[in-house]
């Protein structure tokens, strides 16, 4: 039977609820494989495993439960091994790597922050900061909207100005929140967000991080800022060849 891997923790952890179910329908019982100072959180895998919402949520739920008691190196959804012995062999081979990563993540969680422009608010701001654009918009208004060419010119200049703000606002999001975190990982570009960052935050500093996000929203009202966390530190697991880590957004989309 193929073994499904949720994550890796220390051998004295995790304390999972008895009979906890994981992926599959019916849910496969979750179990722990221990080797030396490490423990792999696993279950049997269904033959027809697919990234369905129910299984994505089940994967995340197991990691959330395990992560409540200590650091866990989360595995990518769909991480499989031939059998339990293959998992134990990987724990043996990569023991130093996993133990170092677990130590580095002790007492920390990931917060994923995305930001986009509030369209109307950023247009007002761009016009307020650009006298030439403001004069052009006013001239068009007095001309009953302006000619096609005038409207096109205004639209092109507004678009260019807004795009310029996207870059500077993305930098501002990182600048405002980075002091509250120990590490930052940039998410993929071209996802519809002007900023997509994951922050590694000490659990005792989480309140300060959330307060910094609230302050960012207050000082930059033209930004739509969204936070997802605390999450297992997907973006800060240094992937080993046999057990890659998952992107933060896999978990975020499953919620």
Short mmCIF file of C-alpha atoms in Angstrom, two decimals:
data_model
loop_
_atom_site.label_atom_id
_atom_site.label_comp_id
_atom_site.label_asym_id
_atom_site.label_seq_id
_atom_site.Cartn_x
_atom_site.Cartn_y
_atom_site.Cartn_z
CA UNK A 1 0.00 0.00 0.00
CA UNK A 2 1.40 3.41 -1.02
CA UNK A 3 2.16 5.70 1.93
CA UNK A 4 0.99 9.31 1.91
CA UNK A 5 3.18 11.82 3.79
CA UNK A 6 1.71 14.91 5.48
CA UNK A 7 4.79 16.19 7.25
CA UNK A 8 7.80 15.52 9.45
CA UNK A 9 8.17 16.41 13.13
CA UNK A 10 10.32 15.54 16.12
CA UNK A 11 9.96 12.06 17.58
CA UNK A 12 8.32 13.35 20.78
CA UNK A 13 5.70 15.15 18.72
CA UNK A 14 3.03 15.23 17.34
CA UNK A 15 0.28 14.10 19.68
CA UNK A 16 -2.51 13.56 17.18
CA UNK A 17 -6.08 12.80 18.27
CA UNK A 18 -6.78 9.10 18.42
CA UNK A 19 -8.49 7.89 15.26
CA UNK A 20 -7.82 11.07 13.31
CA UNK A 21 -8.70 10.76 9.64
CA UNK A 22 -6.79 12.19 6.72
CA UNK A 23 -7.22 12.11 2.97
CA UNK A 24 -9.48 9.74 1.06
CA UNK A 25 -13.10 8.71 1.21
CA UNK A 26 -13.51 7.12 3.63
CA UNK A 27 -10.78 9.05 5.43
CA UNK A 28 -7.58 7.03 5.88
CA UNK A 29 -6.44 6.82 9.53
CA UNK A 30 -3.42 9.01 10.23
CA UNK A 31 -0.45 7.37 11.95
CA UNK A 32 3.08 8.31 12.99
CA UNK A 33 6.28 6.57 11.88
CA UNK A 34 9.21 7.20 14.26
CA UNK A 35 12.89 6.88 13.48
CA UNK A 36 15.58 8.25 15.77
CA UNK A 37 14.72 11.87 16.59
CA UNK A 38 12.22 12.20 13.75
CA UNK A 39 8.59 11.28 13.14
CA UNK A 40 6.72 11.18 9.83
CA UNK A 41 2.98 11.85 9.85
CA UNK A 42 1.46 9.50 7.27
CA UNK A 43 -1.55 7.49 6.17
CA UNK A 44 -2.35 5.02 3.43
CA UNK A 45 -3.06 6.68 0.09
CA UNK A 46 -6.11 6.02 -2.08
CA UNK A 47 -5.35 4.74 -5.56
CA UNK A 48 -7.25 7.62 -7.19
CA UNK A 49 -5.69 10.49 -5.24
CA UNK A 50 -6.48 13.87 -6.83
CA UNK A 51 -6.20 17.46 -5.53
CA UNK A 52 -9.88 17.68 -4.61
CA UNK A 53 -11.00 20.33 -2.15
CA UNK A 54 -11.94 17.77 0.49
CA UNK A 55 -8.51 16.13 0.39
CA UNK A 56 -6.68 19.47 0.31
CA UNK A 57 -8.59 20.47 3.44
CA UNK A 58 -7.88 17.11 5.08
CA UNK A 59 -4.15 17.50 4.35
CA UNK A 60 -4.21 20.97 5.88
CA UNK A 61 -6.25 19.84 8.89
CA UNK A 62 -3.72 17.14 9.77
CA UNK A 63 -0.87 19.67 9.57
CA UNK A 64 -2.78 22.22 11.64
CA UNK A 65 -3.42 19.63 14.35
CA UNK A 66 0.17 18.45 14.32
CA UNK A 67 1.57 21.99 14.21
CA UNK A 68 -0.35 23.03 17.30
CA UNK A 69 2.11 21.12 19.46
CA UNK A 70 5.40 22.03 17.82
CA UNK A 71 7.20 22.57 14.53
CA UNK A 72 6.27 20.44 11.53
CA UNK A 73 7.92 20.36 8.13
CA UNK A 74 4.87 20.31 5.84
CA UNK A 75 5.01 18.19 2.72
CA UNK A 76 3.44 19.07 -0.60
CA UNK A 77 -0.05 17.68 -1.21
CA UNK A 78 0.40 14.38 -3.00
CA UNK A 79 3.78 13.47 -1.48
CA UNK A 80 3.97 9.67 -1.69
CA UNK A 81 6.36 6.87 -0.82
CA UNK A 82 6.31 3.29 -1.98
CA UNK A 83 5.61 2.07 1.57
CA UNK A 84 6.31 2.85 5.23
CA UNK A 85 9.85 1.48 5.01
CA UNK A 86 10.66 3.89 2.19
CA UNK A 87 9.60 6.76 4.46
CA UNK A 88 11.80 5.47 7.28
CA UNK A 89 14.71 5.18 4.85
CA UNK A 90 14.32 8.86 3.91
CA UNK A 91 14.20 9.89 7.58
CA UNK A 92 17.44 8.00 8.11
CA UNK A 93 19.16 9.43 5.05
CA UNK A 94 18.16 13.05 5.66
CA UNK A 95 18.07 13.08 9.45
CA UNK A 96 20.58 15.94 9.88
CA UNK A 97 18.75 18.12 7.36
CA UNK A 98 15.30 17.60 8.89
CA UNK A 99 16.50 18.05 12.47
CA UNK A 100 18.19 21.35 11.59
CA UNK A 101 15.10 22.66 9.83
CA UNK A 102 12.85 21.68 12.74
CA UNK A 103 15.10 23.57 15.15
CA UNK A 104 15.04 26.65 12.94
CA UNK A 105 11.19 26.66 12.82
CA UNK A 106 10.53 26.02 16.51
CA UNK A 107 7.95 28.52 17.82
CA UNK A 108 7.32 30.11 14.42
CA UNK A 109 4.44 30.24 11.95
CA UNK A 110 3.86 31.55 8.45
CA UNK A 111 1.57 34.44 7.52
CA UNK A 112 0.77 34.96 3.86
CA UNK A 113 -0.05 38.55 2.88
CA UNK A 114 -1.51 39.59 -0.45
CA UNK A 115 -2.31 43.12 -1.56
CA UNK A 116 -4.15 44.60 -4.52
CA UNK A 117 -5.35 48.07 -5.44
CA UNK A 118 -8.80 49.32 -4.61
CA UNK A 119 -9.46 50.59 -8.14
CA UNK A 120 -11.38 53.76 -7.32
CA UNK A 121 -9.19 54.69 -4.38
CA UNK A 122 -5.94 54.35 -6.32
CA UNK A 123 -7.33 56.39 -9.23
CA UNK A 124 -8.21 59.21 -6.85
CA UNK A 125 -4.75 59.02 -5.33
CA UNK A 126 -2.96 59.01 -8.68
CA UNK A 127 -4.94 62.05 -9.81
CA UNK A 128 -4.27 63.84 -6.53
CA UNK A 129 -0.52 63.30 -6.91
CA UNK A 130 -0.24 64.16 -10.62
CA UNK A 131 -1.21 67.75 -11.60
CA UNK A 132 -0.89 67.05 -15.35
CA UNK A 133 -3.20 64.06 -15.22
CA UNK A 134 -5.62 65.99 -13.03
CA UNK A 135 -5.65 68.89 -15.51
CA UNK A 136 -6.22 66.49 -18.44
CA UNK A 137 -9.12 64.80 -16.62
CA UNK A 138 -10.64 68.18 -15.78
CA UNK A 139 -10.32 69.36 -19.38
CA UNK A 140 -12.08 66.22 -20.62
CA UNK A 141 -14.82 66.69 -18.05
CA UNK A 142 -15.46 70.26 -19.16
CA UNK A 143 -15.54 69.07 -22.77
CA UNK A 144 -18.35 66.64 -21.97
CA UNK A 145 -15.99 63.71 -21.65
CA UNK A 146 -13.61 64.72 -24.43
CA UNK A 147 -13.01 63.26 -27.85
CA UNK A 148 -12.10 59.64 -28.46
CA UNK A 149 -8.45 60.59 -28.75
CA UNK A 150 -8.57 62.61 -25.51
CA UNK A 151 -10.25 59.76 -23.65
CA UNK A 152 -7.69 57.31 -25.02
CA UNK A 153 -4.81 59.55 -24.00
CA UNK A 154 -6.19 59.97 -20.48
CA UNK A 155 -6.83 56.24 -20.14
CA UNK A 156 -3.32 55.34 -21.26
CA UNK A 157 -1.70 57.82 -18.88
CA UNK A 158 -3.87 56.70 -15.97
CA UNK A 159 -3.01 53.06 -16.66
CA UNK A 160 0.70 53.83 -16.76
CA UNK A 161 0.49 55.79 -13.51
CA UNK A 162 -1.41 53.01 -11.73
CA UNK A 163 1.08 50.40 -12.95
CA UNK A 164 3.89 52.53 -11.62
CA UNK A 165 2.17 52.62 -8.24
CA UNK A 166 1.88 48.82 -8.21
CA UNK A 167 5.64 48.41 -8.04
CA UNK A 168 6.12 51.03 -5.33
CA UNK A 169 3.15 49.79 -3.30
CA UNK A 170 4.46 46.23 -3.44
CA UNK A 171 7.74 47.45 -1.96
CA UNK A 172 5.82 49.39 0.69
CA UNK A 173 3.92 46.28 1.82
CA UNK A 174 7.16 44.41 2.37
CA UNK A 175 8.86 47.40 4.03
CA UNK A 176 6.00 47.86 6.48
CA UNK A 177 5.78 44.22 7.60
CA UNK A 178 9.32 42.88 7.29
CA UNK A 179 10.51 44.32 10.64
CA UNK A 180 7.88 42.16 12.41
CA UNK A 181 9.12 38.92 10.81
CA UNK A 182 12.25 36.80 10.88
CA UNK A 183 12.18 35.97 7.17
CA UNK A 184 10.26 36.85 4.02
CA UNK A 185 9.51 34.73 0.97
CA UNK A 186 8.11 36.29 -2.21
CA UNK A 187 5.24 34.40 -3.84
CA UNK A 188 4.75 33.92 -7.58
CA UNK A 189 4.20 37.02 -9.69
CA UNK A 190 1.39 37.53 -12.18
CA UNK A 191 -1.33 36.23 -9.86
CA UNK A 192 -3.50 39.34 -9.83
CA UNK A 193 -1.84 40.77 -6.71
CA UNK A 194 0.68 43.60 -6.60
CA UNK A 195 2.22 41.98 -3.52
CA UNK A 196 2.32 38.34 -2.46
CA UNK A 197 4.64 37.65 0.48
CA UNK A 198 4.93 35.01 3.14
CA UNK A 199 6.39 36.07 6.49
CA UNK A 200 7.96 33.80 9.09
CA UNK A 201 6.80 35.13 12.45
CA UNK A 202 7.58 34.07 16.00
CA UNK A 203 4.36 33.03 17.70
CA UNK A 204 4.94 35.47 20.56
CA UNK A 205 5.27 38.27 17.94
CA UNK A 206 2.10 37.36 16.04
CA UNK A 207 0.01 40.05 17.71
CA UNK A 208 2.51 42.70 16.68
CA UNK A 209 2.54 41.41 13.11
CA UNK A 210 -1.26 41.54 12.87
CA UNK A 211 -1.19 45.06 14.31
CA UNK A 212 1.34 46.08 11.62
CA UNK A 213 -1.04 44.79 8.94
CA UNK A 214 -3.86 46.83 10.47
CA UNK A 215 -1.63 49.93 10.46
CA UNK A 216 -0.74 49.31 6.81
CA UNK A 217 -4.43 49.22 5.92
CA UNK A 218 -4.95 52.46 7.82
CA UNK A 219 -2.06 54.37 6.23
CA UNK A 220 -2.58 52.93 2.72
CA UNK A 221 -6.39 52.92 2.27
CA UNK A 222 -6.04 52.42 -1.49
CA UNK A 223 -4.72 48.91 -0.82
CA UNK A 224 -6.82 45.79 -0.33
CA UNK A 225 -4.62 43.79 2.07
CA UNK A 226 -5.48 40.19 2.97
CA UNK A 227 -3.78 37.94 5.51
CA UNK A 228 -3.91 34.17 5.85
CA UNK A 229 -2.36 32.60 8.93
CA UNK A 230 -1.01 31.28 11.09
CA UNK A 231 -0.03 28.52 8.67
CA UNK A 232 2.54 25.75 8.75
CA UNK A 233 5.75 27.32 7.41
CA UNK A 234 5.43 25.97 3.86
CA UNK A 235 7.50 28.74 2.32
CA UNK A 236 10.41 28.32 4.73
CA UNK A 237 11.04 24.59 4.54
CA UNK A 238 14.32 24.10 2.74
CA UNK A 239 13.24 21.26 0.43
CA UNK A 240 15.24 18.08 0.41
CA UNK A 241 15.40 16.03 -2.81
CA UNK A 242 13.15 13.25 -1.54
CA UNK A 243 10.57 15.40 0.24
CA UNK A 244 9.76 18.80 -1.27
CA UNK A 245 7.81 21.39 0.65
CA UNK A 246 4.52 22.91 -0.47
CA UNK A 247 3.92 26.54 -1.54
CA UNK A 248 1.93 28.66 1.07
CA UNK A 249 -0.85 29.29 -1.36
CA UNK A 250 -1.72 25.49 -1.62
CA UNK A 251 -2.94 25.69 1.92
CA UNK A 252 -4.44 29.15 1.54
CA UNK A 253 -6.56 28.12 -1.44
CA UNK A 254 -7.84 25.08 0.42
CA UNK A 255 -9.31 27.24 3.18
#
